[in-house]
PDB file of C-alpha atoms in Angstrom:
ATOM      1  CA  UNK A   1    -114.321 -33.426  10.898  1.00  0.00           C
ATOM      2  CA  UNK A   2    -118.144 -32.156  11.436  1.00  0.00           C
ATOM      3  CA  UNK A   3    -120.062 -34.149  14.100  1.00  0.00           C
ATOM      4  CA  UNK A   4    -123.978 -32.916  14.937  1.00  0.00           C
ATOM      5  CA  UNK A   5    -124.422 -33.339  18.497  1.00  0.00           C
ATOM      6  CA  UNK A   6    -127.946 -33.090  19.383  1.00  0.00           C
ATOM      7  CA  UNK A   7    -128.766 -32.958  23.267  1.00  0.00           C
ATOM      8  CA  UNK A   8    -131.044 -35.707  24.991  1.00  0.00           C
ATOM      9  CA  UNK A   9    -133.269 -35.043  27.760  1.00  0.00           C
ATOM     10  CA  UNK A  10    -135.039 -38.580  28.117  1.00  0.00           C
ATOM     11  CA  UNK A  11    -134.471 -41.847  26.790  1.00  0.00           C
ATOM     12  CA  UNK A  12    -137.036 -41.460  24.017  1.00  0.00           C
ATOM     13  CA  UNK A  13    -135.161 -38.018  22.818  1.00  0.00           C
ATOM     14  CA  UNK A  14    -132.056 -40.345  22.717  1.00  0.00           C
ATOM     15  CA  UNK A  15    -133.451 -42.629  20.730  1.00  0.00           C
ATOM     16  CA  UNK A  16    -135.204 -39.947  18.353  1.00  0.00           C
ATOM     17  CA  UNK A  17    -132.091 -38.517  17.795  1.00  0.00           C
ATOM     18  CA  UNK A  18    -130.152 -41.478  17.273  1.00  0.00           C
ATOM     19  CA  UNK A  19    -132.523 -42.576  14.385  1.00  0.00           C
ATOM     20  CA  UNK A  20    -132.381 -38.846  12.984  1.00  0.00           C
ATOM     21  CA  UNK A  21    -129.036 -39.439  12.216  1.00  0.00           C
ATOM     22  CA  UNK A  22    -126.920 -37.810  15.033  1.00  0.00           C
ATOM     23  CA  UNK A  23    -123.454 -38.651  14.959  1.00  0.00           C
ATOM     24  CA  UNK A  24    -123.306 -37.977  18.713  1.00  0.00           C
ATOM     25  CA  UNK A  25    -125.508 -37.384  21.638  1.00  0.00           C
ATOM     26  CA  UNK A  26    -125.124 -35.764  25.012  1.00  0.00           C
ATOM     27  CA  UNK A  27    -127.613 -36.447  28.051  1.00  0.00           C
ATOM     28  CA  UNK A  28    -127.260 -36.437  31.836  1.00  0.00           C
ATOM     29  CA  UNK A  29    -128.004 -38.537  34.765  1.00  0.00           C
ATOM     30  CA  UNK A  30    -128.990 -37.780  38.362  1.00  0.00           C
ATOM     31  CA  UNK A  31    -127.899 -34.724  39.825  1.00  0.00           C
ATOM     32  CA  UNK A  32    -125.086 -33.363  38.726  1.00  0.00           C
ATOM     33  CA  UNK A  33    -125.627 -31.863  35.069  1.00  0.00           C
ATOM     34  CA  UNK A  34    -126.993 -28.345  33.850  1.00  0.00           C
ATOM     35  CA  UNK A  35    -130.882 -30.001  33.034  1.00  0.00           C
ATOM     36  CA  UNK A  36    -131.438 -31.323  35.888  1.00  0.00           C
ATOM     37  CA  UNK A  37    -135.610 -30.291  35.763  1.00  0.00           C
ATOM     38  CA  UNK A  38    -135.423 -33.046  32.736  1.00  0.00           C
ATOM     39  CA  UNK A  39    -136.188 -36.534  32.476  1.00  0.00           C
ATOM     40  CA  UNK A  40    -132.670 -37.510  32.718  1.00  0.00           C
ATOM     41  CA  UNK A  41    -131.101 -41.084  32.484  1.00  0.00           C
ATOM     42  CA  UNK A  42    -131.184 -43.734  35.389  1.00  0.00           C
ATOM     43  CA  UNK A  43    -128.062 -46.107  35.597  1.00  0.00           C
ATOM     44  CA  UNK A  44    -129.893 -48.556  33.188  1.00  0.00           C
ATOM     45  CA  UNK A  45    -131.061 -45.832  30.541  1.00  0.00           C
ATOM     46  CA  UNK A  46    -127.474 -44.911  30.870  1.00  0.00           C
ATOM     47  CA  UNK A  47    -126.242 -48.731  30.185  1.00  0.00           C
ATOM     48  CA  UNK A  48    -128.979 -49.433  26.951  1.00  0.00           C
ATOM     49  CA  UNK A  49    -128.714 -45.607  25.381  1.00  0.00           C
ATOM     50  CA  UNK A  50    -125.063 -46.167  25.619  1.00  0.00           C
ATOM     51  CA  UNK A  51    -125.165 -49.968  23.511  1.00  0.00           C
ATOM     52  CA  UNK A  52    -127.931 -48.811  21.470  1.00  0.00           C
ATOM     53  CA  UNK A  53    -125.810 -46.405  19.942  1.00  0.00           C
ATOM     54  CA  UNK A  54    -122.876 -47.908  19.901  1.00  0.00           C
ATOM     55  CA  UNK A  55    -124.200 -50.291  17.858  1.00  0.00           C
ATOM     56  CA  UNK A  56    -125.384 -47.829  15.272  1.00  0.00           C
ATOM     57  CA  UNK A  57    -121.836 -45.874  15.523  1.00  0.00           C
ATOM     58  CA  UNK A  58    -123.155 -42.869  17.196  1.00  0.00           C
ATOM     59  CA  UNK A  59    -120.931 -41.290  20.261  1.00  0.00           C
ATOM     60  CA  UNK A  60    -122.272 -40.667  23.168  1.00  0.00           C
ATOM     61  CA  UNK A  61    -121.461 -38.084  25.687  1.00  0.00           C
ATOM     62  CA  UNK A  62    -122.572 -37.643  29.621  1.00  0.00           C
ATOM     63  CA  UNK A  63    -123.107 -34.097  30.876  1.00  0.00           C
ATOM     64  CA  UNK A  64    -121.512 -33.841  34.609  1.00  0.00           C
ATOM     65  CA  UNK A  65    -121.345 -30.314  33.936  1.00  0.00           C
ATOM     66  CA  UNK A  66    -122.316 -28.503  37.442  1.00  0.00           C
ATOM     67  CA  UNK A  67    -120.642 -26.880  39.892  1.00  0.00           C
ATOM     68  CA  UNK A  68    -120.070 -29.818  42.614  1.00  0.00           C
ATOM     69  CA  UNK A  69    -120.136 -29.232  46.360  1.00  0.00           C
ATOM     70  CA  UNK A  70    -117.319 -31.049  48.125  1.00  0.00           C
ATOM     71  CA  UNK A  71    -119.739 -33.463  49.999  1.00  0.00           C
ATOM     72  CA  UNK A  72    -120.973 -34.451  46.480  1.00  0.00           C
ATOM     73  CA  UNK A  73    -117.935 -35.382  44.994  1.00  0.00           C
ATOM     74  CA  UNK A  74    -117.940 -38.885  45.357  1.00  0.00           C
ATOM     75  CA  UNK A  75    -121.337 -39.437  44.236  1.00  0.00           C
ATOM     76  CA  UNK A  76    -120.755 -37.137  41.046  1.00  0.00           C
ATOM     77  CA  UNK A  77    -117.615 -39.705  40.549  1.00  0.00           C
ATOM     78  CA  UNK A  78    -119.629 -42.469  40.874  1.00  0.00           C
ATOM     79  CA  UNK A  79    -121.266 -41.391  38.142  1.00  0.00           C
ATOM     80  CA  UNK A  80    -119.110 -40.904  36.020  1.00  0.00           C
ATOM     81  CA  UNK A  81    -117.648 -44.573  36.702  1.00  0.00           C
ATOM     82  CA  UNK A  82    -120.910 -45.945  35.685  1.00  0.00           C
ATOM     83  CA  UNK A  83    -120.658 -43.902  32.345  1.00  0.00           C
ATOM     84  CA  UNK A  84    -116.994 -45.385  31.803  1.00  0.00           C
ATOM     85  CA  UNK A  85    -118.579 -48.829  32.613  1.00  0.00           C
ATOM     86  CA  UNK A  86    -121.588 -48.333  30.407  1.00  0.00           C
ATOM     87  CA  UNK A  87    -119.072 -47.517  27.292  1.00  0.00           C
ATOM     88  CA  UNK A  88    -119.960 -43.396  27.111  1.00  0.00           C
ATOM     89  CA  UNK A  89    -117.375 -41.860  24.384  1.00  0.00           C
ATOM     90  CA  UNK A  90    -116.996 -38.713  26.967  1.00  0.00           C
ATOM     91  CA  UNK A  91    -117.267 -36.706  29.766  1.00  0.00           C
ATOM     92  CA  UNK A  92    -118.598 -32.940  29.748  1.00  0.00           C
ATOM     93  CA  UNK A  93    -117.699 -31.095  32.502  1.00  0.00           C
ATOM     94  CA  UNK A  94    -116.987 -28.228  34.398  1.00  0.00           C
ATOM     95  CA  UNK A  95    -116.081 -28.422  37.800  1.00  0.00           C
ATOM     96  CA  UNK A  96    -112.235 -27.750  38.398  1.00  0.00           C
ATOM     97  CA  UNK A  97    -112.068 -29.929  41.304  1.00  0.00           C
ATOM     98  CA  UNK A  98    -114.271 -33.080  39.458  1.00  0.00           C
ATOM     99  CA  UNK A  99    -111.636 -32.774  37.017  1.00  0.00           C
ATOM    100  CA  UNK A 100    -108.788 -33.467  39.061  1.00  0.00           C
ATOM    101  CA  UNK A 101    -110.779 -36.609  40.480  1.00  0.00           C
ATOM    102  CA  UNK A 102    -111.644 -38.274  37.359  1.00  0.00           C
ATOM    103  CA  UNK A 103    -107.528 -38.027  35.562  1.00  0.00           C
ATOM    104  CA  UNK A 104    -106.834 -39.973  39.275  1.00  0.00           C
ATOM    105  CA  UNK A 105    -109.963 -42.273  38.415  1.00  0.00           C
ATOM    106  CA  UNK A 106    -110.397 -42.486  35.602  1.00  0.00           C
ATOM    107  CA  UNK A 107    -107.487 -41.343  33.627  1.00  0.00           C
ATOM    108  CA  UNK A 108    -108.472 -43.030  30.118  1.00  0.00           C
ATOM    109  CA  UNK A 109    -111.600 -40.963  29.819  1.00  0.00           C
ATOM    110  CA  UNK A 110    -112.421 -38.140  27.189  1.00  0.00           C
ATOM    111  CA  UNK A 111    -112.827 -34.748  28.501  1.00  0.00           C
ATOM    112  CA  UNK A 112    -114.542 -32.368  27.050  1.00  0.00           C
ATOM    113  CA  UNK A 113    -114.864 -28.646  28.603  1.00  0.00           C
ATOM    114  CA  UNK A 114    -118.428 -27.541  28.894  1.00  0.00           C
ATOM    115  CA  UNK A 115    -119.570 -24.379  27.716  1.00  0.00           C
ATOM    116  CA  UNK A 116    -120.100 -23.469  31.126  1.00  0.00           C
ATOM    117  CA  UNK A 117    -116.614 -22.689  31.347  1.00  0.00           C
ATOM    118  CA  UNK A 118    -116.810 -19.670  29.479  1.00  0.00           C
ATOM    119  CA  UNK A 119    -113.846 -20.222  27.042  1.00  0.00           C
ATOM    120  CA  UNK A 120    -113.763 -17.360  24.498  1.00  0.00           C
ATOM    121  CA  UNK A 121    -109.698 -16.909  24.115  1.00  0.00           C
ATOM    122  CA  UNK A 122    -107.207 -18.912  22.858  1.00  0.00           C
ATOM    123  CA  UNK A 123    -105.163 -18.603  25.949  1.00  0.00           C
ATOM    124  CA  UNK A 124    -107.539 -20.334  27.960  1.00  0.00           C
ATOM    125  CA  UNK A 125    -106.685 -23.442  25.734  1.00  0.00           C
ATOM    126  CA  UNK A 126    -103.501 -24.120  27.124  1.00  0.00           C
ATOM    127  CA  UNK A 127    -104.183 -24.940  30.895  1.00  0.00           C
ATOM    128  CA  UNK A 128    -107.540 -27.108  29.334  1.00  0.00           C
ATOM    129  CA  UNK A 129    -105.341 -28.870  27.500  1.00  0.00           C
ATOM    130  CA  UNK A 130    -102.380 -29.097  30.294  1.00  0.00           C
ATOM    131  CA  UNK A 131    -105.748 -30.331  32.498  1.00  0.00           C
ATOM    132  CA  UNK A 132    -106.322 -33.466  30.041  1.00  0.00           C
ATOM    133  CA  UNK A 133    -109.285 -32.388  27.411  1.00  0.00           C
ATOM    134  CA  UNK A 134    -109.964 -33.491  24.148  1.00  0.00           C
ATOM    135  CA  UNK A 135    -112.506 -30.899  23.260  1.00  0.00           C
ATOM    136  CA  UNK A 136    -113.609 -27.122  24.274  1.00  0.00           C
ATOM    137  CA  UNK A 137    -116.973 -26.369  23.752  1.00  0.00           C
ATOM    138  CA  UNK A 138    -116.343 -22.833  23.175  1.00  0.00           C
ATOM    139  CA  UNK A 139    -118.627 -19.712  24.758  1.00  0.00           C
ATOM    140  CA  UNK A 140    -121.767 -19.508  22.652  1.00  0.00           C
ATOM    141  CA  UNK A 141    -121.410 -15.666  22.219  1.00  0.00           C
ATOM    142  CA  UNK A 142    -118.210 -15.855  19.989  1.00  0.00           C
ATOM    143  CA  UNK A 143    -118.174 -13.907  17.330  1.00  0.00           C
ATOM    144  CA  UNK A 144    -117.104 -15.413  13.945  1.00  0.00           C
ATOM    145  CA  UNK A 145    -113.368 -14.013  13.889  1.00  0.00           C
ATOM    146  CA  UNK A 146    -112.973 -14.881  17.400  1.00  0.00           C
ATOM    147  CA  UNK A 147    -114.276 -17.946  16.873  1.00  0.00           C
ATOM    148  CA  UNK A 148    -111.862 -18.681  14.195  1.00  0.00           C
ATOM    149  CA  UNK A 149    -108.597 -17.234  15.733  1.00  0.00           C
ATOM    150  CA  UNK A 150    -109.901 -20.028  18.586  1.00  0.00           C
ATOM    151  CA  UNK A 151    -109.984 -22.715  16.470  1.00  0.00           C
ATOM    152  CA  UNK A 152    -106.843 -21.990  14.806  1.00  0.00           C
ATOM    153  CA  UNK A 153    -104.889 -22.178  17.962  1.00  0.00           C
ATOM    154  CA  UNK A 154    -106.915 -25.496  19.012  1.00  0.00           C
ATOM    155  CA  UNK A 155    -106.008 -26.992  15.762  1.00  0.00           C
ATOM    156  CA  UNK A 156    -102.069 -26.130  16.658  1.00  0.00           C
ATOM    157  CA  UNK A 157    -102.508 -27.971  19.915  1.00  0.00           C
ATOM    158  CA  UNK A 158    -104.660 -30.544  18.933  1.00  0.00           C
ATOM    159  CA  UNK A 159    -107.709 -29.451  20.690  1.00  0.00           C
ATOM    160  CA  UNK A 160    -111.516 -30.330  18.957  1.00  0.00           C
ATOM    161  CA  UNK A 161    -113.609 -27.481  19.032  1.00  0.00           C
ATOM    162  CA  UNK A 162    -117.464 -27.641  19.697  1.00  0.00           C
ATOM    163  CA  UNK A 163    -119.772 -25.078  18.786  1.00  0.00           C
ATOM    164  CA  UNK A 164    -123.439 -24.572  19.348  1.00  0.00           C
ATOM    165  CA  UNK A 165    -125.516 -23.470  16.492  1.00  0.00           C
ATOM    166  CA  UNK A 166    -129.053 -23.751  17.864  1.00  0.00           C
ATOM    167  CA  UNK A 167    -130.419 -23.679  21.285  1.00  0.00           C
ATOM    168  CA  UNK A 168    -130.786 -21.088  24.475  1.00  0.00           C
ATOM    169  CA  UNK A 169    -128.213 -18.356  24.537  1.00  0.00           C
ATOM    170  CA  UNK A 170    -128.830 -18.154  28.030  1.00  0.00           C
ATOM    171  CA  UNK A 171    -128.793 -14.334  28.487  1.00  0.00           C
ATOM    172  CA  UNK A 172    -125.372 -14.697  25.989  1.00  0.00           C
ATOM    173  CA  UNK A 173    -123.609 -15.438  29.062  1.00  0.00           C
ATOM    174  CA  UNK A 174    -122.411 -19.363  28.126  1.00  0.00           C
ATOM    175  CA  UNK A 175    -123.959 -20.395  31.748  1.00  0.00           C
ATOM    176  CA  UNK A 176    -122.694 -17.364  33.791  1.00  0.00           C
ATOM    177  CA  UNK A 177    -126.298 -15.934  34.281  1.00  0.00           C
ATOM    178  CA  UNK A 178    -127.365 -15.322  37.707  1.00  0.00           C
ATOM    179  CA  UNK A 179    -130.914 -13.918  37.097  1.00  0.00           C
ATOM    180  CA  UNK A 180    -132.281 -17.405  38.156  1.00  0.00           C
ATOM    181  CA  UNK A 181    -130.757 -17.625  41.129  1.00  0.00           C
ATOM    182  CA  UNK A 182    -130.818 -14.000  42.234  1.00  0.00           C
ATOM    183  CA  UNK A 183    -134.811 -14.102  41.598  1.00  0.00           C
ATOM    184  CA  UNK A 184    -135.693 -17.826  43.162  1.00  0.00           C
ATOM    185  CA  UNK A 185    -132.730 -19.511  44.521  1.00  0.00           C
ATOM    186  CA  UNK A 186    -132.489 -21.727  41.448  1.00  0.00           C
ATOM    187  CA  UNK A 187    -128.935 -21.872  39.820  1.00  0.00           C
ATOM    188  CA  UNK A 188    -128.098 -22.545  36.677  1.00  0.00           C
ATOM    189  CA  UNK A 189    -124.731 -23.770  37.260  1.00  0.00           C
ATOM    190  CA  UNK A 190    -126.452 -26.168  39.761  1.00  0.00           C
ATOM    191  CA  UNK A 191    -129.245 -27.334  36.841  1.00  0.00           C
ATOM    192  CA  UNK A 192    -131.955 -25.412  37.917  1.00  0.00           C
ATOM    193  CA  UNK A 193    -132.547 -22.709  35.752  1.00  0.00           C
ATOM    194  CA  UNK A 194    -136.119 -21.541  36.434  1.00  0.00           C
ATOM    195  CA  UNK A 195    -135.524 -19.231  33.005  1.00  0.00           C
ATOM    196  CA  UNK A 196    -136.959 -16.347  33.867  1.00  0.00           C
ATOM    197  CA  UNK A 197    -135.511 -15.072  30.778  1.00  0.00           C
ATOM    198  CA  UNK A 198    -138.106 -16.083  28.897  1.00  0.00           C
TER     199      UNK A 198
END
C-alpha cells in the first residue's frame, strides 16, 4: 500500500496538509526531534492535531528522532507517553537506548526507524525488526536497485518501507552530516542543523 506522508512543522502545516489530502503526517514536539528550530507542537497541539485527524482517517506520526543524552531520557519518554495518550499512530525514532525504554513503556506502540539511522542494506533489517519496528525509513541516497533488493527482503519479513521522494538530501548523508556541527556547534542529530549547506 502507498501512503504520502507529508512532514508538519506547526499546527497550521498540520492542518494544511491534512486538508491536502495526506494520508499521514509526521511532526515533533519539544526537544527531542531533528527540527527542532521549527514551530513544533505543544502537548495540546499534540492532543487536537492528533483527533483532528483521526477523525478525517489520516495517521499521524511523532518524530523523537535525536540522539538522546542519558539525563534526557525520561523527559524524551514522557513524551512519547503523551503521544500514546493523545492517540499518535507511531513513533519515529532513532536513539538505540530510547528504543529499549519505550518496548518496557510502552510496548504496544508503532516503531518506525528514522532515516537517521542510515539503513541502506537488507541486513540491517533483521536486528530493526528483532528491536520491535514496523517500518524502516530507508537512507535517502539509495539507489533504485538497492532500494528494491531492500524492499524485497522487508516484504519477506514483514517490514513497511518508507521512502522520501522530495525534501533536503542533507549532504546525501541520511542525517550523518557533521558540517553543522563542525562549523557552529549545531548538530543535526540533536535538531539543530544551521544548514550551511545551502
Amino acid at each position: 500500500m502507498t501512503e504520502v506522508l507529508a512532514p508538519a512543522g506547526s499546527p497550521e502545516c498540520f492542518e494544511a496538509a491534512v486538508r491536502a489530502g495526506a494520508d499521514a503526517v509526521y511532526f515533533g514536539a519539544g526537544d527531542f526531534n531533528a527540527r527542532r528550530n521549527a514551530k513544533n507542537f505543544t502537548e495540546e497541539d499534540v492532543r487536537q492535531c492528533a483527533a483532528f485527524a483521526r477523525v478525517r482517517g489520516v495517521k499521524t506520526y511523532l518524530t523523537l528522532n535525536t540522539l538522546i543524552a542519558d539525563v534526557e531520557l525520561s523527559a524524551a519518554l514522557r513524551t512519547a507517553e503523551l503521544a500514546a495518550k493523545a492517540g499518535v499512530d507511531a513513533l519515529i525514532v532513532q536513539d538505540l537506548g530510547l528504543i529499549k525504554l519505550l518496548r518496557r513503556h510502552l510496548p504496544e506502540m508503532p516503531l518506525h526507524a528514522s532515516t537517521q539511522m542510515s539503513v541502506h542494506s537488507p541486513e540491517a533489517l533483521y536486528p530493526l525488526k528483532e528491536m520491535g519496528f514496523e517500518r524502516v525509513v530507508v537512507a535517502r541516497e539509495m539507489d533504485k536497485s538497492s532500494l528494491s533488493e531492500l524492499c524485497a527482503e522487508a516484504k519477506s519479513l514483514g517490514l513497511e518501507i518508507e521512502a522520501f521522494v522530495h525534501g533536503a538530501l542533507c549532504m546525501c548523508l541520511s542525517g550523518q552530516c557533521y558540517l553543522s556541527s563542525v562549523l557552529g556547534g549545531r548538530s543535526g542529530n540533536r535538531g539543530l542543523c544551521a544548514q550551511p549547506c545551502r
